[in-house]
Coordinates of C-alpha atoms in Angstrom, one line a residue:
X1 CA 40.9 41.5 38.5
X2 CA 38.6 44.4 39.6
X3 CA 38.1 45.8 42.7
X4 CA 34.7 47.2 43.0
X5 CA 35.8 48.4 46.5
X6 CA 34.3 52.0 46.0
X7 CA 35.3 53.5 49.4
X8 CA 39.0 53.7 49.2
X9 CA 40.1 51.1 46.5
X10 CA 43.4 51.3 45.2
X11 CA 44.8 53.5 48.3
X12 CA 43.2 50.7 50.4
X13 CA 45.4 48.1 48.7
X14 CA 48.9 49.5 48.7
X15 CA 48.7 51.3 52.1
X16 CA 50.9 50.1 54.6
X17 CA 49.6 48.5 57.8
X18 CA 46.3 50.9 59.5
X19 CA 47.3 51.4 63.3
X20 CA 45.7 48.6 65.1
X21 CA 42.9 50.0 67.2
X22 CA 40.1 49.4 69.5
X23 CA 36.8 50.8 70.4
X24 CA 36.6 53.0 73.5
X25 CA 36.0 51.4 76.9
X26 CA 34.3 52.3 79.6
X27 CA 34.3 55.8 81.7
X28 CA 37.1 57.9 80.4
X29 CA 38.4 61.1 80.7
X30 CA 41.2 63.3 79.1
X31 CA 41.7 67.0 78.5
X32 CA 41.0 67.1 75.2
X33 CA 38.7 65.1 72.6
X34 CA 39.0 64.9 68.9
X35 CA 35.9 63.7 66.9
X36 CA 37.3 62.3 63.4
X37 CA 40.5 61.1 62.4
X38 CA 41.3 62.4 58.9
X39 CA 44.1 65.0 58.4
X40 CA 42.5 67.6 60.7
X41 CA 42.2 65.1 63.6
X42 CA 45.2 63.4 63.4
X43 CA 47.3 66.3 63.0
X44 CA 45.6 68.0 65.5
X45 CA 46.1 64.9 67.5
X46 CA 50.1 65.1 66.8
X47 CA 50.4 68.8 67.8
X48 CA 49.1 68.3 71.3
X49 CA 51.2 65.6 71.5
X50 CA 54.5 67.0 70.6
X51 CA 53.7 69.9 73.5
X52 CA 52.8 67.2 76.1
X53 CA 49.0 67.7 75.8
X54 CA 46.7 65.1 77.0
X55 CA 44.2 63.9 73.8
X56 CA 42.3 61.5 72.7
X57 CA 41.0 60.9 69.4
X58 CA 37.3 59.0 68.9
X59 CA 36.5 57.8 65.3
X60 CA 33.4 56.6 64.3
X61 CA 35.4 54.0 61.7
X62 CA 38.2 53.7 60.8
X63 CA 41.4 56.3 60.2
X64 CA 41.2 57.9 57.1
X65 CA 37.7 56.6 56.5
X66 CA 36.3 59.4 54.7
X67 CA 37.8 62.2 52.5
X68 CA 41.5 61.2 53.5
X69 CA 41.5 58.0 52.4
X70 CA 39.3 58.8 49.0
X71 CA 40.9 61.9 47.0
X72 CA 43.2 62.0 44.9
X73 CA 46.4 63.3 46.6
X74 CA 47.2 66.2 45.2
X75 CA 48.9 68.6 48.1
X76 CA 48.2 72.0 46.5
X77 CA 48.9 75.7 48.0
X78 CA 46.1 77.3 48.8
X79 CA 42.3 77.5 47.9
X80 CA 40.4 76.8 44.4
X81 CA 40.0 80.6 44.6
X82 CA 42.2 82.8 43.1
X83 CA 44.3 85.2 45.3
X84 CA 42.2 88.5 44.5
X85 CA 38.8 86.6 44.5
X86 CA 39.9 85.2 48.2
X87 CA 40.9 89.0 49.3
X88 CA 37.5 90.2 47.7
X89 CA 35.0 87.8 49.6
X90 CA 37.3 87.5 52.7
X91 CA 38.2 91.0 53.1
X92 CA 41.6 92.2 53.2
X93 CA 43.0 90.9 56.9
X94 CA 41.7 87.3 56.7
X95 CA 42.5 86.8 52.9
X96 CA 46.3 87.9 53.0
X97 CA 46.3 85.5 56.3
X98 CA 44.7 82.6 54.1
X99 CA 46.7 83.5 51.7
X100 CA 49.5 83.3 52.9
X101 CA 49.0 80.3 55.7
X102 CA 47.9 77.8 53.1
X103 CA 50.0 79.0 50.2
X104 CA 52.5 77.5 52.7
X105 CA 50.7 74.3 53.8
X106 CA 53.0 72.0 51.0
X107 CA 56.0 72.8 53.8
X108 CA 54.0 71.5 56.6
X109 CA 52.6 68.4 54.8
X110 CA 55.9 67.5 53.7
X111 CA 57.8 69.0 56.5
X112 CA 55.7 66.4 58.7
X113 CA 56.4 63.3 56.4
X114 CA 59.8 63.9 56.6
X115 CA 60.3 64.4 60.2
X116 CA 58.3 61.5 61.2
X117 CA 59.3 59.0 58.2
X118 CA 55.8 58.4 56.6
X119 CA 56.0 56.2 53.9
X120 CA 53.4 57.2 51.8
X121 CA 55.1 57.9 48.6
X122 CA 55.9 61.4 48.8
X123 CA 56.7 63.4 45.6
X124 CA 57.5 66.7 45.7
X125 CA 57.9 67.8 42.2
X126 CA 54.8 70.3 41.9
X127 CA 51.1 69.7 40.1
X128 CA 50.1 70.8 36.7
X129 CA 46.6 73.0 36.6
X130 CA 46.0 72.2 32.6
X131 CA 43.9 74.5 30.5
X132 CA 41.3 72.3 28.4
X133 CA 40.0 75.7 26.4
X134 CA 41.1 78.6 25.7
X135 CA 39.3 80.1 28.3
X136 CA 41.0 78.1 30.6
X137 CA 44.4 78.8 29.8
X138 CA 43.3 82.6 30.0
X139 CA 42.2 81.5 33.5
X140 CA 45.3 80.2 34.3
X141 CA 47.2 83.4 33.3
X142 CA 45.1 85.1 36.0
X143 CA 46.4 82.5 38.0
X144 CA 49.8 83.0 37.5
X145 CA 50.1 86.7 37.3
X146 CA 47.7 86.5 40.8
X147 CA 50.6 84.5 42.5
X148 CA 54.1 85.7 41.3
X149 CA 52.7 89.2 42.8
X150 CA 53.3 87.0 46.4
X151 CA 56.5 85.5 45.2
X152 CA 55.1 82.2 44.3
X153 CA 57.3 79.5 42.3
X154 CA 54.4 79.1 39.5
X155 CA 55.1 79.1 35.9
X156 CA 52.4 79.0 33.1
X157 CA 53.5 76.7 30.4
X158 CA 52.5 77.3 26.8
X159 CA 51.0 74.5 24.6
X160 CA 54.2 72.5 23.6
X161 CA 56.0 72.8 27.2
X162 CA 52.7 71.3 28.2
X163 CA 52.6 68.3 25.7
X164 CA 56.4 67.7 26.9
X165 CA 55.1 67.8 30.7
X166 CA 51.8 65.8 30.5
X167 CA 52.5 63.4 27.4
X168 CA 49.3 64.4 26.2
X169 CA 48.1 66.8 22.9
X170 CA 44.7 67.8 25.0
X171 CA 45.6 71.1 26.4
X172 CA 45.9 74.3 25.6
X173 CA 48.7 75.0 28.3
X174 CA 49.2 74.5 32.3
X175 CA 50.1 76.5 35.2
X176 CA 53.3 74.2 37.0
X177 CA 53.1 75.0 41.0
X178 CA 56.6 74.0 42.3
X179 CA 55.0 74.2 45.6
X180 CA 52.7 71.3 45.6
X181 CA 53.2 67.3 44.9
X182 CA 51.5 63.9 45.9
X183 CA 51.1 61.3 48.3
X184 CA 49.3 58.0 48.6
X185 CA 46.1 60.1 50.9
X186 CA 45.6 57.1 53.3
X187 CA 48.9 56.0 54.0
X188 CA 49.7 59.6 54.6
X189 CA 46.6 59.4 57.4
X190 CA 47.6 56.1 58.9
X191 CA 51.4 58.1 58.9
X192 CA 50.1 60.6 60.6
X193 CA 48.3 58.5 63.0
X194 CA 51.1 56.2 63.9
X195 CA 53.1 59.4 64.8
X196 CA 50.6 60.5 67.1
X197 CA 50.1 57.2 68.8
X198 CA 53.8 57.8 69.4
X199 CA 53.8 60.8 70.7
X200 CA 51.5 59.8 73.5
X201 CA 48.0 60.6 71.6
X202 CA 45.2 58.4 72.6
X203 CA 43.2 57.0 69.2
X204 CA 40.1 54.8 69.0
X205 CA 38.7 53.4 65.8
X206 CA 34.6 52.2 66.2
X207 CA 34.1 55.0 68.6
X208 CA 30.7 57.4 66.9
X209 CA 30.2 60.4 69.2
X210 CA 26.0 59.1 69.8
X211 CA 25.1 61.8 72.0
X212 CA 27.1 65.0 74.3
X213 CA 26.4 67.0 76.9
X214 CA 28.2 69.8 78.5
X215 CA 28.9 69.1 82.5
X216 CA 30.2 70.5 85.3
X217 CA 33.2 68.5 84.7
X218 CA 33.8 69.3 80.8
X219 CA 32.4 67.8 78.1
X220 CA 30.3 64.3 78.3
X221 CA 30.8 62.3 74.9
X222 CA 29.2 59.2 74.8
X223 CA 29.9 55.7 72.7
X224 CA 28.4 52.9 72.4
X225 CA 30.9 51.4 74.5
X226 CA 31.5 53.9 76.9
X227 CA 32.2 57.8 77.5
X228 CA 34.5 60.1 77.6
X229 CA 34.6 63.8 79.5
X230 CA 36.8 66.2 78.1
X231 CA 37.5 69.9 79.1
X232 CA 38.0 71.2 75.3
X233 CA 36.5 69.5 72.1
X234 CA 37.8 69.5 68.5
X235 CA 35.4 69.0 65.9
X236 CA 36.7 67.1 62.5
X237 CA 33.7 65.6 61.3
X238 CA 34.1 67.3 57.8
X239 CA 32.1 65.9 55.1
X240 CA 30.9 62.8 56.9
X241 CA 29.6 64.0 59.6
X242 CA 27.1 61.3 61.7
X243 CA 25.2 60.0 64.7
X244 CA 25.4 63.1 67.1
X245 CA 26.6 65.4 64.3
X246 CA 24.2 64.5 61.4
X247 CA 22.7 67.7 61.7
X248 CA 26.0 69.7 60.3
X249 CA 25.4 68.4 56.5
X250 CA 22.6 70.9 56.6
X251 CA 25.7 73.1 56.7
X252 CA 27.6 72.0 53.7
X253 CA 27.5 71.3 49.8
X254 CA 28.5 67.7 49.3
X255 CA 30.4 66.7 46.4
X256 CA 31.7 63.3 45.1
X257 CA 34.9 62.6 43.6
X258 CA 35.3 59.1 41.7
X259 CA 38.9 57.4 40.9
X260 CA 39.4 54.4 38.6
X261 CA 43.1 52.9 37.9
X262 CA 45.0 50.9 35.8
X263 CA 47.2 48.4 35.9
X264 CA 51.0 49.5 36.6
X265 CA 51.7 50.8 32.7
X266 CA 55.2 49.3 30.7
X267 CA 58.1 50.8 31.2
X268 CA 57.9 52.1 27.8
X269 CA 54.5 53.8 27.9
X270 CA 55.4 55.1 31.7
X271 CA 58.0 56.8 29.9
X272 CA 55.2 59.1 27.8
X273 CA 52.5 59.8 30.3
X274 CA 53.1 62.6 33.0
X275 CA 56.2 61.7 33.0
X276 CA 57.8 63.9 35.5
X277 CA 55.3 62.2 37.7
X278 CA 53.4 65.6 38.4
X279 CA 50.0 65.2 39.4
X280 CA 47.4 67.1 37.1
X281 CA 43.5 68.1 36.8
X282 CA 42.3 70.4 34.4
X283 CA 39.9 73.6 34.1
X284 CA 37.0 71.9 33.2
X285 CA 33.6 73.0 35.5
X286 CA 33.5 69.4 35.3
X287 CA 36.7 68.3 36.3
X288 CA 39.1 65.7 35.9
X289 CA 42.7 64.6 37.6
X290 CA 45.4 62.7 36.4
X291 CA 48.2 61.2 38.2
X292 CA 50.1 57.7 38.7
X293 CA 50.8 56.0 41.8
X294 CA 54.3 54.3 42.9
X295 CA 53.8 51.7 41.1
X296 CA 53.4 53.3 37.7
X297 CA 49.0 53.0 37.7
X298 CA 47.3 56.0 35.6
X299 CA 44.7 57.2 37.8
X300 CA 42.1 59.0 36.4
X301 CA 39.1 60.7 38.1
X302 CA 36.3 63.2 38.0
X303 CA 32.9 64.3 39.7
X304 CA 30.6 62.0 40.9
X305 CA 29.6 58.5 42.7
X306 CA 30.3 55.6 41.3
X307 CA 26.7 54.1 43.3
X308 CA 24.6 51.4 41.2
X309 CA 24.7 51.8 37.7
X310 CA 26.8 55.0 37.4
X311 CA 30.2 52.9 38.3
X312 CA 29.9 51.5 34.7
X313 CA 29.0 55.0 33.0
X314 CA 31.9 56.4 34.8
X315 CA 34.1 53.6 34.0
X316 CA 33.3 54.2 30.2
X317 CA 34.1 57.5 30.3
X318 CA 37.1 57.4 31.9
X319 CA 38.2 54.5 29.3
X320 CA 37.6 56.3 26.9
X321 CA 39.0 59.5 28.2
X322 CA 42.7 57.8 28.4
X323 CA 42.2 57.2 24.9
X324 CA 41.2 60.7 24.1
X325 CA 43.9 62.5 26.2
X326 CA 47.1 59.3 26.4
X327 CA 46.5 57.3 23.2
X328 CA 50.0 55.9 23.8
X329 CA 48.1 53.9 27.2
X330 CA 46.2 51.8 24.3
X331 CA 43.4 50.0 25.0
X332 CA 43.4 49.3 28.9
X333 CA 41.2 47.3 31.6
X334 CA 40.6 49.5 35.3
X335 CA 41.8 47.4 37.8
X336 CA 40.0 49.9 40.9
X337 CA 37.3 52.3 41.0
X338 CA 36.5 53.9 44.4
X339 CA 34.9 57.4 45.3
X340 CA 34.5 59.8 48.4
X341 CA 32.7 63.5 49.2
X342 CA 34.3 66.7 49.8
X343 CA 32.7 69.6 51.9
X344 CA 31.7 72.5 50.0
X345 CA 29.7 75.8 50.9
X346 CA 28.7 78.8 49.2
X347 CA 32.0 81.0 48.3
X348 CA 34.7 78.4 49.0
X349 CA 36.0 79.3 51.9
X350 CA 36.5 76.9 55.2
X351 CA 34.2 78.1 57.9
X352 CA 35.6 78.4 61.7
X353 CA 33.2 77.9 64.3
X354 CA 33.1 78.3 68.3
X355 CA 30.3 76.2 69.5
X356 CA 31.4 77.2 72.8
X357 CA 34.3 78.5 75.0
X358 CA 36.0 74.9 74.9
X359 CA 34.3 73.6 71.4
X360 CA 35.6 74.5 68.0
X361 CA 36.0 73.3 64.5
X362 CA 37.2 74.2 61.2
X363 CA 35.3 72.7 57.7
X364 CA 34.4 72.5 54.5
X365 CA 37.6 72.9 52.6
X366 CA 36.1 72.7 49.3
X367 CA 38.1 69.8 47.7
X368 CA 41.7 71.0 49.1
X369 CA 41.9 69.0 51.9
X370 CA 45.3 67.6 52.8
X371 CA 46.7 70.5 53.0
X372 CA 44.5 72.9 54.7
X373 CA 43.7 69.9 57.1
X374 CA 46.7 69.7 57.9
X375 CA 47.1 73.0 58.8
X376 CA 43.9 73.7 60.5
X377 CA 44.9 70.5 63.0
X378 CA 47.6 72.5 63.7
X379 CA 46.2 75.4 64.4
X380 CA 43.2 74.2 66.3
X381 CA 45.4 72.5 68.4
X382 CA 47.2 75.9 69.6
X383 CA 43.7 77.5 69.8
X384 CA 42.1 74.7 72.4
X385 CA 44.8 75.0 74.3
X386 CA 44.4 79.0 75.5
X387 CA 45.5 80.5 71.9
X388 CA 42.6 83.5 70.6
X389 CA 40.4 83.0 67.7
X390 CA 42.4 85.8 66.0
X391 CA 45.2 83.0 65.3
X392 CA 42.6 81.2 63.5
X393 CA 42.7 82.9 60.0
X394 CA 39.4 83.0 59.6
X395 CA 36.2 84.9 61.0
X396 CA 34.4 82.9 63.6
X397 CA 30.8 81.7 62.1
X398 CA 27.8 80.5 63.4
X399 CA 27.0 76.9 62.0
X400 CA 23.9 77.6 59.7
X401 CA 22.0 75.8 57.2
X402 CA 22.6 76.1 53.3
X403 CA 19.2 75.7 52.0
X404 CA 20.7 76.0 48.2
X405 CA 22.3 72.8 49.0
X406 CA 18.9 70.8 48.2
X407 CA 20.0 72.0 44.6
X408 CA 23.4 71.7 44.1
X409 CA 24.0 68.4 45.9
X410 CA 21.4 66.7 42.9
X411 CA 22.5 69.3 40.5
X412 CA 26.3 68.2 40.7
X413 CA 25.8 64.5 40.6
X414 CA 22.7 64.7 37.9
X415 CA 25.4 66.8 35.6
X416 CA 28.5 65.0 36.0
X417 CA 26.6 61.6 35.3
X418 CA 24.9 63.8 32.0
X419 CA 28.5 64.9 31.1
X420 CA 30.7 61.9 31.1
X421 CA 27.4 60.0 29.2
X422 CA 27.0 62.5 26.7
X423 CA 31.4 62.5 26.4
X424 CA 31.5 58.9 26.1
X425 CA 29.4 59.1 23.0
X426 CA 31.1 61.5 21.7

């Protein structure tokens, strides 16, 4: 049976247990707050735990609520950009340190899964960046040639190599990053979270952040339920931000990612379809991601909501996509469909900001987020706690409006649902 559950769908379903939770209470105080709990929160939360600091985390729903429990769980090195574009718009100093911090954020993701015994189906066997023209694929040699320079374990794979590795005849090659792998998103965030909790972090679910003021005694946040004053404050709103934060999506681009999935495929079929059970996406401006779950599901996605009548033009598209790139899948009924928004701003690069001497946050990771979450949490946590924003590797920014993004927010829905309808009667 379909589950139209478009907010986390099939990560909802084969998650473990969430943390049980409850709303803040009353007048509270702690030395540092955390507004969100996706990666960047929790892991931010976990840090200060494992050096003894006091935190408590306030979440407006639930843990992995937004982006963390939506994408597709694909824990890539580094940014969408290439190495040299990242050094050209970041300048030399920051994008060697980007470069070089989040080309290493795989280790930390999976480092943290390990030492902490997350079950969230952690596979470590690299992602596969597949060229759908020939322009891509000469894309992708950029790619690699851009990252073996830094000693990167990338190799491009030429047409056949990348039949063998995707079980599919669509593309012209892929770029295999030994680096990266998957997880099931959420149960990684609810991982996270437990680990935390255990640690001695304080976490409340049904918490929003309504309204804050700065006090003699720290930092006033208040609930509906109650308040809490904190000396330091870590933003992780991200791409949902709401109630007192609403104002910060005049800060970002928003994009949507949709998901549908099968039913676990036979044994036989499993056999033919990505089956080194790397995760995938392609070069398309348009793009879409393969991968399977545990269980053996094909899950296929691409740009876009799935709101109101677009969940059945996406779900066309993607049916007929299988057929077009794993004929072998046959014809096929989606059993989940489910979507969620990514940050994005104007040159794809995560923005730092100080709002004041005790009030920071790091966003807009441009649709890489469990890894760079992870590792901003991380370092955000050092940084609260008396660290300098030069261990941040990124210039501090002022939190400013994108007015373009009254354009491209439309422009990318409008064209993704004007894509996959004009592909799905092709």
């Amino acid at each position: 049976m379909k589950d139209r559950n478009i907010k986390q769908g099939l990560w909802a379903a084969t998650a473990p247990s969430k943390p049980r939770l409850t709303s803040l209470q009353g007048d509270q105080r702690t030395d540092i707050a955390i507004i969100g709990s996706g990666y960047t929160g929790l892991s931010a939360a976990l840090h200060l735990a494992k050096t003894g600091k006091e935190s408590v985390v306030l979440e407006a729903e639930d843990i992995g609520y937004g982006g963390a429990g939506r994408n597709v769980g694909l824990v890539n090195a580094g940014l969408w950009l290439m190495p040299e574009e990242l050094i050209r718009l970041a300048g030399p100093e920051y994008g060697e340190k980007l470069i070089d911090v989040l080309g290493d954020s795989p280790d930390l993701v999976f480092g943290l899964i390990k030492e902490y015994g997350i079950e969230c189906e952690a596979l470590r066997n690299g992602t596969l960046h597949c060229a759908d023209s020939k322009k891509g694929y000469k894309a992708l040699q950029q790619r690699e040639e851009q990252w073996l320079k830094r000693g990167a374990p990338v190799r491009l794979l030429e047409r056949d190599e990348a039949v063998a590795k995707t079980g599919s005849n669509s593309f012209y090659g892929a770029l295999l990053d030994k680096r990266a792998g998957t997880i099931q998103p959420l149960a990684y965030a609810y991982g996270l979270a437990n680990a935390a909790l255990k640690a001695g972090a304080q976490l409340h679910n049904q918490s929003p952040v309504v309204g804050f003021e700065k006090t003699r005694k720290g930092w006033k946040l208040n609930t509906p339920t109650g308040t809490l004053t904190a000396k330091s404050v870590i933003i992780a709103v991200h791409a949902y931000p709401a109630h007192a934060f609403k104002s910060y999506k005049k800060s970002m681009v928003s994009m949507s990612f949709f998901q549908f999935a099968t039913p676990p495929l036979s044994k036989d079929v499993l056999d033919t379809v990505l089956p080194g059970r790397q995760g995938a996406w392609d070069t398309n401006l348009i793009l879409s991601s393969y991968r399977l779950d545990a269980a053996g599901r094909l899950i296929v996605g691409s740009v876009g909501t799935l709101e109101g009548f677009a969940y059945d033009l996406h779900e066309n598209w993607v049916k007929r996509t299988i057929t077009k790139t794993f004929p072998q899948v046959g014809d096929i009924q989606l059993e989940y469909g489910w979507h969620g928004r990514f940050a994005m701003n104007t040159n794809h690069i995560p923005r730092f900001h100080v709002l004041d001497k005790n009030m920071a946050m790091v966003t807009s990771y441009n649709g890489r987020g469990i890894g760079p979450g992870t590792v901003f949490g991380k370092l955000l946590a050092d940084y609260i706690t008396g660290g300098s924003p030069e261990d941040i590797p990124l210039p501090v920014s002022k939190i400013e409006p994108i007015w373009s993004r009254r354009f491209w927010n439309p422009f990318y829905e409008t064209g993704a649902r004007l894509y996959h309808f004009i592909q799905r009667r092709i």
